[in-house]
Coordinates of C-alpha atoms and ligand atoms in Angstrom, one line a residue:
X1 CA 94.0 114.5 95.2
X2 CA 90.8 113.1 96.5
X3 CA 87.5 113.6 95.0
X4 CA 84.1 112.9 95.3
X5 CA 81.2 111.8 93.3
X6 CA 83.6 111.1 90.2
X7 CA 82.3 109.8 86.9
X8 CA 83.6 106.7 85.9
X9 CA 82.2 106.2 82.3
X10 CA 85.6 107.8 80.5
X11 CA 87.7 105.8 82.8
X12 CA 86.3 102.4 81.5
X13 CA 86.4 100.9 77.8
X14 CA 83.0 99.6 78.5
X15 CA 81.6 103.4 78.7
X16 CA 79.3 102.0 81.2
X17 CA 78.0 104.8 83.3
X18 CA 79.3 104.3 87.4
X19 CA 79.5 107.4 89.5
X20 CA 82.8 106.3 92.2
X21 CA 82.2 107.7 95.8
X22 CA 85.8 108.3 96.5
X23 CA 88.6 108.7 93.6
X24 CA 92.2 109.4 93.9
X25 CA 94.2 109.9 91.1
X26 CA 97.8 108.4 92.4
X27 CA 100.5 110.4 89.8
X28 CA 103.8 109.6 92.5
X29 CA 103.8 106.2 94.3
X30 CA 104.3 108.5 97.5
X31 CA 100.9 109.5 97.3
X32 CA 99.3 106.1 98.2
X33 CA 100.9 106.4 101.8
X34 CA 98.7 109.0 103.1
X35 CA 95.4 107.6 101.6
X36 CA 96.0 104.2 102.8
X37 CA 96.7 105.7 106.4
X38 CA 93.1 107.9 106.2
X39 CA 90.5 106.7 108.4
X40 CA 88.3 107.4 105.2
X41 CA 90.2 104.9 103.2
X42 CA 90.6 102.4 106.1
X43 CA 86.9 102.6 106.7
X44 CA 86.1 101.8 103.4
X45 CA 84.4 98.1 102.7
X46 CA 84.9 98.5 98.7
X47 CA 87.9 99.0 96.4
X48 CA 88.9 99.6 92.9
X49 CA 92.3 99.8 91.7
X50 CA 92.2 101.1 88.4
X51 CA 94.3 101.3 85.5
X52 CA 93.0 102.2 81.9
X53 CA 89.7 100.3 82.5
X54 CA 90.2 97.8 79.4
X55 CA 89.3 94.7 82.0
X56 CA 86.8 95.9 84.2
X57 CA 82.8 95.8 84.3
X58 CA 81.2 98.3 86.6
X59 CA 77.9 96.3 87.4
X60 CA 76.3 99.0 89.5
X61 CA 75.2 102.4 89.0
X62 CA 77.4 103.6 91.5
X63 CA 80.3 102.6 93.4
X64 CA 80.2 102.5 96.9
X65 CA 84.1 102.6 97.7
X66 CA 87.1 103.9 96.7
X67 CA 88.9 104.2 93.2
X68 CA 92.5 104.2 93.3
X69 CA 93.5 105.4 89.6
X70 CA 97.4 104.4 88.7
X71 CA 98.2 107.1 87.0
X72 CA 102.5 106.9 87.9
X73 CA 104.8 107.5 84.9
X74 CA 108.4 106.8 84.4
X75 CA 110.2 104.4 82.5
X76 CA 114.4 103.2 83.5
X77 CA 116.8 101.4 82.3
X78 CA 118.5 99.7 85.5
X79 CA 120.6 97.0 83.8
X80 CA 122.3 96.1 80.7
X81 CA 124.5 93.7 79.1
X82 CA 125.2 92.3 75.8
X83 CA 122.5 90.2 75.6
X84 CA 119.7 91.7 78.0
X85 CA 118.6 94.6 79.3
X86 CA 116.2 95.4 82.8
X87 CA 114.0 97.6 82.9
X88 CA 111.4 99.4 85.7
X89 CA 108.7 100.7 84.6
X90 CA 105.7 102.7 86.2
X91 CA 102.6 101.0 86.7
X92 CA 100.5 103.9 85.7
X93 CA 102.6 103.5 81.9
X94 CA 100.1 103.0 79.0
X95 CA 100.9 99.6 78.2
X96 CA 101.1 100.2 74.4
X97 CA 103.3 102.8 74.7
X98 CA 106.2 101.3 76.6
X99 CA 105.5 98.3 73.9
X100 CA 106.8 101.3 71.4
X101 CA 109.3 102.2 73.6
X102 CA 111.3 98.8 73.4
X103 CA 110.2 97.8 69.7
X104 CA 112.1 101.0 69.2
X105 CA 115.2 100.2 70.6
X106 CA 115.1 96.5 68.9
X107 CA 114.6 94.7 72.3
X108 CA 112.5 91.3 71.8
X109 CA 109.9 89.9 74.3
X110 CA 106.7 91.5 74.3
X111 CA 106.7 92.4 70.7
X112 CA 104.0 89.9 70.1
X113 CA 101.8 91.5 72.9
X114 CA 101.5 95.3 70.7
X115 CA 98.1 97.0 70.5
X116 CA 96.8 95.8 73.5
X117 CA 95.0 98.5 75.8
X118 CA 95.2 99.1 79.1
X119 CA 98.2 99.9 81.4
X120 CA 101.9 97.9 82.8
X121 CA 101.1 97.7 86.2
X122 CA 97.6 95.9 85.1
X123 CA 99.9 93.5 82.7
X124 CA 100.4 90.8 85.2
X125 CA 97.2 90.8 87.0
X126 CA 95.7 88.1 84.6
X127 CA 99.6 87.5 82.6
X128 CA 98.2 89.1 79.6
X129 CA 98.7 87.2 76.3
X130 CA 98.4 87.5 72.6
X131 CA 99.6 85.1 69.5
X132 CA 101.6 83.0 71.5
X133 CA 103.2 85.1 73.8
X134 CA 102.6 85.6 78.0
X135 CA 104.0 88.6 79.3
X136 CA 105.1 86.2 82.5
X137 CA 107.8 85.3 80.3
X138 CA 109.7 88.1 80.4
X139 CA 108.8 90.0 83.8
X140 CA 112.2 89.7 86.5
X141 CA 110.0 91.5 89.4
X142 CA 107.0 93.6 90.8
X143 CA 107.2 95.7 92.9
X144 CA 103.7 95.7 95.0
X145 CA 102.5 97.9 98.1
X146 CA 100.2 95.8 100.6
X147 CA 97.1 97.6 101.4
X148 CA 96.9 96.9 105.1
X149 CA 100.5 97.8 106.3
X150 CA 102.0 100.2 103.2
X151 CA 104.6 97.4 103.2
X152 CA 106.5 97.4 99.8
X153 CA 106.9 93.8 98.4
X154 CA 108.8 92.1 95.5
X155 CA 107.1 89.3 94.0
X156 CA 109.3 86.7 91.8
X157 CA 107.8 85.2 89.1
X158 CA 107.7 82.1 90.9
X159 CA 105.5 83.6 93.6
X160 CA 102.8 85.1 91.0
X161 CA 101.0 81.7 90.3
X162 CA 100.9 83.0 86.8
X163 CA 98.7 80.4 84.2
X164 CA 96.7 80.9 81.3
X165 CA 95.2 84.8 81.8
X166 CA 96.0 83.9 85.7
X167 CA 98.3 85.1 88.5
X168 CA 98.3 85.5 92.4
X169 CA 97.0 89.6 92.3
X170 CA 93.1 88.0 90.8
X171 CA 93.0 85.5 94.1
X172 CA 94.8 88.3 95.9
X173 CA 92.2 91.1 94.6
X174 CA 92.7 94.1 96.3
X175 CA 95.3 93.3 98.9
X176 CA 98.1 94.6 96.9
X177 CA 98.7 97.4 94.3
X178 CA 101.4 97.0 92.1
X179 CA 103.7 100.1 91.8
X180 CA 106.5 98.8 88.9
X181 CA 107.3 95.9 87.1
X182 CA 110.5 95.0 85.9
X183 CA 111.3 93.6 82.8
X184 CA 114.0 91.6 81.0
X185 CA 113.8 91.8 77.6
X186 CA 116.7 90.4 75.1
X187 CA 119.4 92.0 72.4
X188 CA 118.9 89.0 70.4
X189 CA 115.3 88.3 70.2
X190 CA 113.6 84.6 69.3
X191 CA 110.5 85.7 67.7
X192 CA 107.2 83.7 67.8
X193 CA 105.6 83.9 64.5
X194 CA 103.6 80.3 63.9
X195 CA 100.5 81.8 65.2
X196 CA 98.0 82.5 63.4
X197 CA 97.9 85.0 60.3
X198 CA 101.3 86.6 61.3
X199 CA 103.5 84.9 58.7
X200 CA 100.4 86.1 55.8
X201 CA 100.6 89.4 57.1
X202 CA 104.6 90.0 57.0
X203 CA 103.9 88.1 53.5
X204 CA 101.7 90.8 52.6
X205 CA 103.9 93.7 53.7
X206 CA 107.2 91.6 52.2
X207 CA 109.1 90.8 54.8
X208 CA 111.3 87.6 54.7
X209 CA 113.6 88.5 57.8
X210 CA 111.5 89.8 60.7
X211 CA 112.5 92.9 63.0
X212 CA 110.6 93.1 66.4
X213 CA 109.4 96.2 64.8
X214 CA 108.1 94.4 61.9
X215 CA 106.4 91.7 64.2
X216 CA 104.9 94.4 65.7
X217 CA 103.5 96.1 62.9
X218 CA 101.6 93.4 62.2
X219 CA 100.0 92.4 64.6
X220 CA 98.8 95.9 65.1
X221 CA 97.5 96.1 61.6
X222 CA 95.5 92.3 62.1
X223 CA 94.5 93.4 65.5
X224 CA 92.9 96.7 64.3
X225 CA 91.3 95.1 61.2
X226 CA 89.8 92.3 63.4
X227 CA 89.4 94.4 67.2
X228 CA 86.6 96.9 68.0
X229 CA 88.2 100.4 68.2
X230 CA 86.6 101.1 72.1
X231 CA 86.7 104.8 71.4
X232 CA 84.5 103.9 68.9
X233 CA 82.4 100.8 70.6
X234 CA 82.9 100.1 73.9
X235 CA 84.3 96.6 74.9
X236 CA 86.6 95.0 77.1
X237 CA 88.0 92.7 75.0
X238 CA 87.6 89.1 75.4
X239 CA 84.8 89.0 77.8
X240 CA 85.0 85.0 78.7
X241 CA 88.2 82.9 78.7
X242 CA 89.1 80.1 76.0
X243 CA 87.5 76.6 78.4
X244 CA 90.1 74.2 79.5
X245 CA 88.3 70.8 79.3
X246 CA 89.8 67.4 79.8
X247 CA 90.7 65.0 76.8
X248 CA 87.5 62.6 77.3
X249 CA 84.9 65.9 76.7
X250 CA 86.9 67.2 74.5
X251 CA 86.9 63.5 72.4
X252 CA 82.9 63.8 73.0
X253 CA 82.6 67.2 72.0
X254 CA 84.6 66.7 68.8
X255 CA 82.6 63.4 68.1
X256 CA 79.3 65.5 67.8
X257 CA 81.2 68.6 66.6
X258 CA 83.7 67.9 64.1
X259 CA 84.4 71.6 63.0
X260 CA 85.4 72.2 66.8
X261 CA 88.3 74.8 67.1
X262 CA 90.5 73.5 69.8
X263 CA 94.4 73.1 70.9
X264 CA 96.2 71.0 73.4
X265 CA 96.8 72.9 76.7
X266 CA 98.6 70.2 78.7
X267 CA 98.8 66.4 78.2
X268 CA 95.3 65.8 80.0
X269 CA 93.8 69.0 78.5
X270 CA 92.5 70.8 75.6
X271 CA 91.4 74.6 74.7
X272 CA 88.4 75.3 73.5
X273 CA 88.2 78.4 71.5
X274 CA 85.3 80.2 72.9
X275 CA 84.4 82.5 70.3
X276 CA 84.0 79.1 68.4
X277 CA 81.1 78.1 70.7
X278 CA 79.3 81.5 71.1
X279 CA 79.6 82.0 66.9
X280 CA 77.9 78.3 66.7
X281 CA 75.2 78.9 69.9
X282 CA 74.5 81.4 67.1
X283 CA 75.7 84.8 68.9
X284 CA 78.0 85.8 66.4
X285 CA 77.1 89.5 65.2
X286 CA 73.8 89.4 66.7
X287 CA 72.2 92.3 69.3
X288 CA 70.8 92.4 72.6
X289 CA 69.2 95.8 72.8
X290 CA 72.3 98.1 73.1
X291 CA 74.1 95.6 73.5
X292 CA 75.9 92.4 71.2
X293 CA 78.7 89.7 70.5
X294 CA 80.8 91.3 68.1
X295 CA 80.2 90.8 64.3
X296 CA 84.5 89.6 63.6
X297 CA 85.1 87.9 66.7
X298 CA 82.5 87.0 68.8
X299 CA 83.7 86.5 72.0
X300 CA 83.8 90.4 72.1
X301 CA 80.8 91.6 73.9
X302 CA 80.4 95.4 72.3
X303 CA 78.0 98.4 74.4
X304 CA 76.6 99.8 71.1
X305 CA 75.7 102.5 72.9
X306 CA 74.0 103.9 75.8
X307 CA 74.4 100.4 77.5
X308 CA 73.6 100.3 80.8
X309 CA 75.5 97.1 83.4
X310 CA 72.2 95.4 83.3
X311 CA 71.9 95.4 79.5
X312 CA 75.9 93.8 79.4
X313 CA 74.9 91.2 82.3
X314 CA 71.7 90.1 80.3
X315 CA 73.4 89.2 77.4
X316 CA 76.2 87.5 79.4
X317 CA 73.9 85.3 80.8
X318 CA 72.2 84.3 77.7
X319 CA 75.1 83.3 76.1
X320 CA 76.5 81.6 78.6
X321 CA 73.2 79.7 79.0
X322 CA 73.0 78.5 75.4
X323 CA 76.5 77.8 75.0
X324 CA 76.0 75.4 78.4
X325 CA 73.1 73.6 76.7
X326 CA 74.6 72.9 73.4
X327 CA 77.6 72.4 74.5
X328 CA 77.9 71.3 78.2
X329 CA 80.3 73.9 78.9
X330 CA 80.2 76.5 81.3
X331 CA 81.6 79.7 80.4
X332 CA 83.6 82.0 82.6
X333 CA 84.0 85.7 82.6
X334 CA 87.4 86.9 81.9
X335 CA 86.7 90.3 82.5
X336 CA 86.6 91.6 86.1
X337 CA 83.4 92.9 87.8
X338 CA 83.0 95.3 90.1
Ligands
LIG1 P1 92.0 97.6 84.4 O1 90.9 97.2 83.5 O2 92.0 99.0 84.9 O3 92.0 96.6 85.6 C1 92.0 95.2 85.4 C2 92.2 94.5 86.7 O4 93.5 94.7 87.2 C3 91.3 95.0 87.8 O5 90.9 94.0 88.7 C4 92.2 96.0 88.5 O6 91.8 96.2 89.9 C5 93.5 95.3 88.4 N1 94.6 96.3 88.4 C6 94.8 97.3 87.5 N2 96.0 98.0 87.8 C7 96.5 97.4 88.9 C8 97.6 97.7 89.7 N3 98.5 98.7 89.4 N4 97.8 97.0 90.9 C9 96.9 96.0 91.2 N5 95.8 95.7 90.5 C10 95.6 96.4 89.3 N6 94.1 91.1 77.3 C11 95.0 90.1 77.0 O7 95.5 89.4 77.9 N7 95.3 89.9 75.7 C12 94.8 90.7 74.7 O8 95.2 90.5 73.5 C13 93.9 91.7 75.0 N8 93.3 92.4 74.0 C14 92.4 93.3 74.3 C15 91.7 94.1 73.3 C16 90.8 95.0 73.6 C17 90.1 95.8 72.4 C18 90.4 95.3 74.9 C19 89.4 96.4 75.2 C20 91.0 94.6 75.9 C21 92.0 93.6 75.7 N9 92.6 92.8 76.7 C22 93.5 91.9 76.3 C23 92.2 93.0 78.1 C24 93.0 94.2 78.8 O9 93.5 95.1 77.8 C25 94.1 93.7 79.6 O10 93.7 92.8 80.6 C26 94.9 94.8 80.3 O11 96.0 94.3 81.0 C27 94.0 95.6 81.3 O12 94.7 96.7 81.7 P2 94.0 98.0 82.4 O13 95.1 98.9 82.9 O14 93.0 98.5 81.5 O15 93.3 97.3 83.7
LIG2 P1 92.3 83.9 66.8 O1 93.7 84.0 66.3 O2 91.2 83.9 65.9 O3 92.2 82.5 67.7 C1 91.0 82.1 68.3 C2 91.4 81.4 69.6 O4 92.1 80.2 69.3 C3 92.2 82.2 70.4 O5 91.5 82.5 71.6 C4 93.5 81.5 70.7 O6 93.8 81.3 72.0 C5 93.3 80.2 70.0 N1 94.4 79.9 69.1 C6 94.6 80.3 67.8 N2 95.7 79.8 67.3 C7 96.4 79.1 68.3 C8 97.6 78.4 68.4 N3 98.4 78.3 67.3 N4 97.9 77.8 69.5 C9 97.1 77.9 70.6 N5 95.9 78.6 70.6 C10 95.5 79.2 69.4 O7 92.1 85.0 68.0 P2 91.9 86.5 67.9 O8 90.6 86.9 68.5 O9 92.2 87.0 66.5 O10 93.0 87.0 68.9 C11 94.4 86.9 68.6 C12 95.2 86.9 69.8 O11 94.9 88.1 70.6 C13 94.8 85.7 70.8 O12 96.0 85.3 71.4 C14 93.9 86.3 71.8 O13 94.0 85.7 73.1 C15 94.4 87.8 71.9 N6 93.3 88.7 72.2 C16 92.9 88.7 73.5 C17 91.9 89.5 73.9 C18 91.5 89.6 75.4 O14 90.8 90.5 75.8 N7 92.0 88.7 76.2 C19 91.2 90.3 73.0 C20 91.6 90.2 71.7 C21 92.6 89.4 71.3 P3 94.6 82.3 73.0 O15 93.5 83.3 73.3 O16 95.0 81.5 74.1 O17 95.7 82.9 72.2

């Protein structure tokens, strides 16, 4: 189970190059115990928890530590009635996939949330969200093992601090894993469909009445029209976060920016769209090297191959240094670095 010298380059989207000291592929929750109990492990000053690598940047040549790779399957149904159902899944689960799984069987919640990579037990760890949607709103439970002890714990979704791409496991980095998370997920979905081009695209594939599946269907096709494909070019999505500003800057920065593309986040607060201000610092589609901002959205930071951590971190600073003197705004890395 334990290796040594591991390549991490296929296990992140980035395809950055990062050879891990110690990796363990967990397959069976059982097999964290042991690990976490091994002088090797207990010894060790750095840690990775890893899931499909869609949110991580691996900023050194080599990893010092240990990689713990969530690799559990195993998806169950634990409770049903006629208007909800529960269900625990593995954390190791390819996110997209269990997506499938309940768009299949007609039940609403995360529909909204289709296409994106990575893996469930990673889902909460910044409350991933997509056109509208947080999937805070419709986790019951995880199920977490502290580090320290091997102590199993069930967080509540009023313990997770969860906010915009936010929750208590990012302050918490490293002190839990998370094994499962259980869902509820409803018979008789609401659907969210004012966002965005979703109501042009179900136009476009003539739909008047909505399914989940049909929601789903196209958001996948705008996401893959819009998205980098990472097989193809390595990203990691959104590499900042949208700024939350308060209403007086965002009154000044509309006052000298009129085309500014912003929504209200609370009643003191708005959100800035940060792909707005990196297209208008004049990032948009342009290259770094091996590196760029992507050409359809450009708060995708894209390895055009053969990128190296130094060549991502370059451009991230340059960015973030124009968009701070044009706009007075300080962007902030959404993805995680390790
Ligand atoms: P990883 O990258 O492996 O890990 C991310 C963080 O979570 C790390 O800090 C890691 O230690 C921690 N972690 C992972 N698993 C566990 C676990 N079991 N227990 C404890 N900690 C863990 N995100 C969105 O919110 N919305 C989007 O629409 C979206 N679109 C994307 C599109 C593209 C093309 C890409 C590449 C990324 C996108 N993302 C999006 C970001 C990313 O897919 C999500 O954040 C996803 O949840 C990361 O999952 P992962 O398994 O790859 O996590
Ligand atoms: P988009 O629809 O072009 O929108 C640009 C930005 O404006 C988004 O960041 C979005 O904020 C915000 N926005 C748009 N309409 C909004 C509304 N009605 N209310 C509030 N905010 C609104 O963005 P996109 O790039 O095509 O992405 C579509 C969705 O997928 C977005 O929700 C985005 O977050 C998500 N996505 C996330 C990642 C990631 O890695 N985190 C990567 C790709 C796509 P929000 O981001 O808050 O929605």
């Amino acid at each position: 189970m334990l290796q040594k010298n591991v390549a991490l380059q296929p296990f992140n989207t980035f395809g950055l190059d990062c050879s891990a000291k110690y990796y363990a592929s967990i397959r069976q929750v059982n097999d964290l115990f042991p690990i976490l109990k091994s002088p090797l492990f207990q010894e060790c000053k750095d840690l990775l928890i890893l899931g499909g690598g869609s949110n991580i940047l691996l900023t050194r040549p080599s990893f010092n530590g240990f990689v713990l790779h969530m690799q559990t399957t195993g998806i169950h149904l634990i409770a049903e009635n006629n208007s909800n159902v529960r269900v625990a899944v593995a954390a190791g689960e390819v996110w997209e996939d269990f997506v499938a799984y309940c768009v299949k069987k007609g039940w609403g919640g995360i529909e909204n949330l289709s296409a994106i990579p990575g893996t469930v037990g990673a889902a909460p760890i910044q409350n991933i969200g997509a056109y509208g949607v947080e999937v805070k709103d419709s986790i019951a439970e995880i199920h977490a093992v502290e580090l320290t002890t091997g102590n199993i714990k069930i967080f509540h979704p009023s313990e997770c601090e969860f906010g915009y791409r936010q929750s208590i496991f990012k302050k918490l980095r490293g002190r839990y894993i998370v094994t499962d998370v259980v869902f509820e997920l409803t018979k008789h979905p609401s659907l969210h469909l004012s966002y965005g081009a979703i109501l042009d695209e179900l136009r476009y594939m003539k739909v008047n009445n909505p399914s989940v599946k049909e929601v789903s269907e196209a958001i996948t096709h705008i996401r893959k029209a819009k998205l980098p494909d990472y097989t193809l070019l390595g990203n990691a999505g959104s590499f900042f976060t949208n700024p939350i500003v308060t209403s007086s800057k965002h009154q000044e920065l509309k006052l000298h920016h009129p085309t500014l593309v912003s929504y209200p986040a609370d009643d003191n607060h708005f959100k800035i769209s940060a792909g707005w201000l990196i297209e208008n610092a004049g990032w948009k589609g342009k290259k770094l090297g091996n590196v760029g901002m992507y050409e359809k959205q450009a708060l995708i930071l894209v390895n055009y191959g053969n990128a190296t951590a130094e060549d991502v971190l370059s451009l991230c600073n340059r960015v973030t240094k124009d968009v701070e003197n044009m706009f007075g705004i300080q962007l902030e890395s959404e993805v995680n670095r390790y």
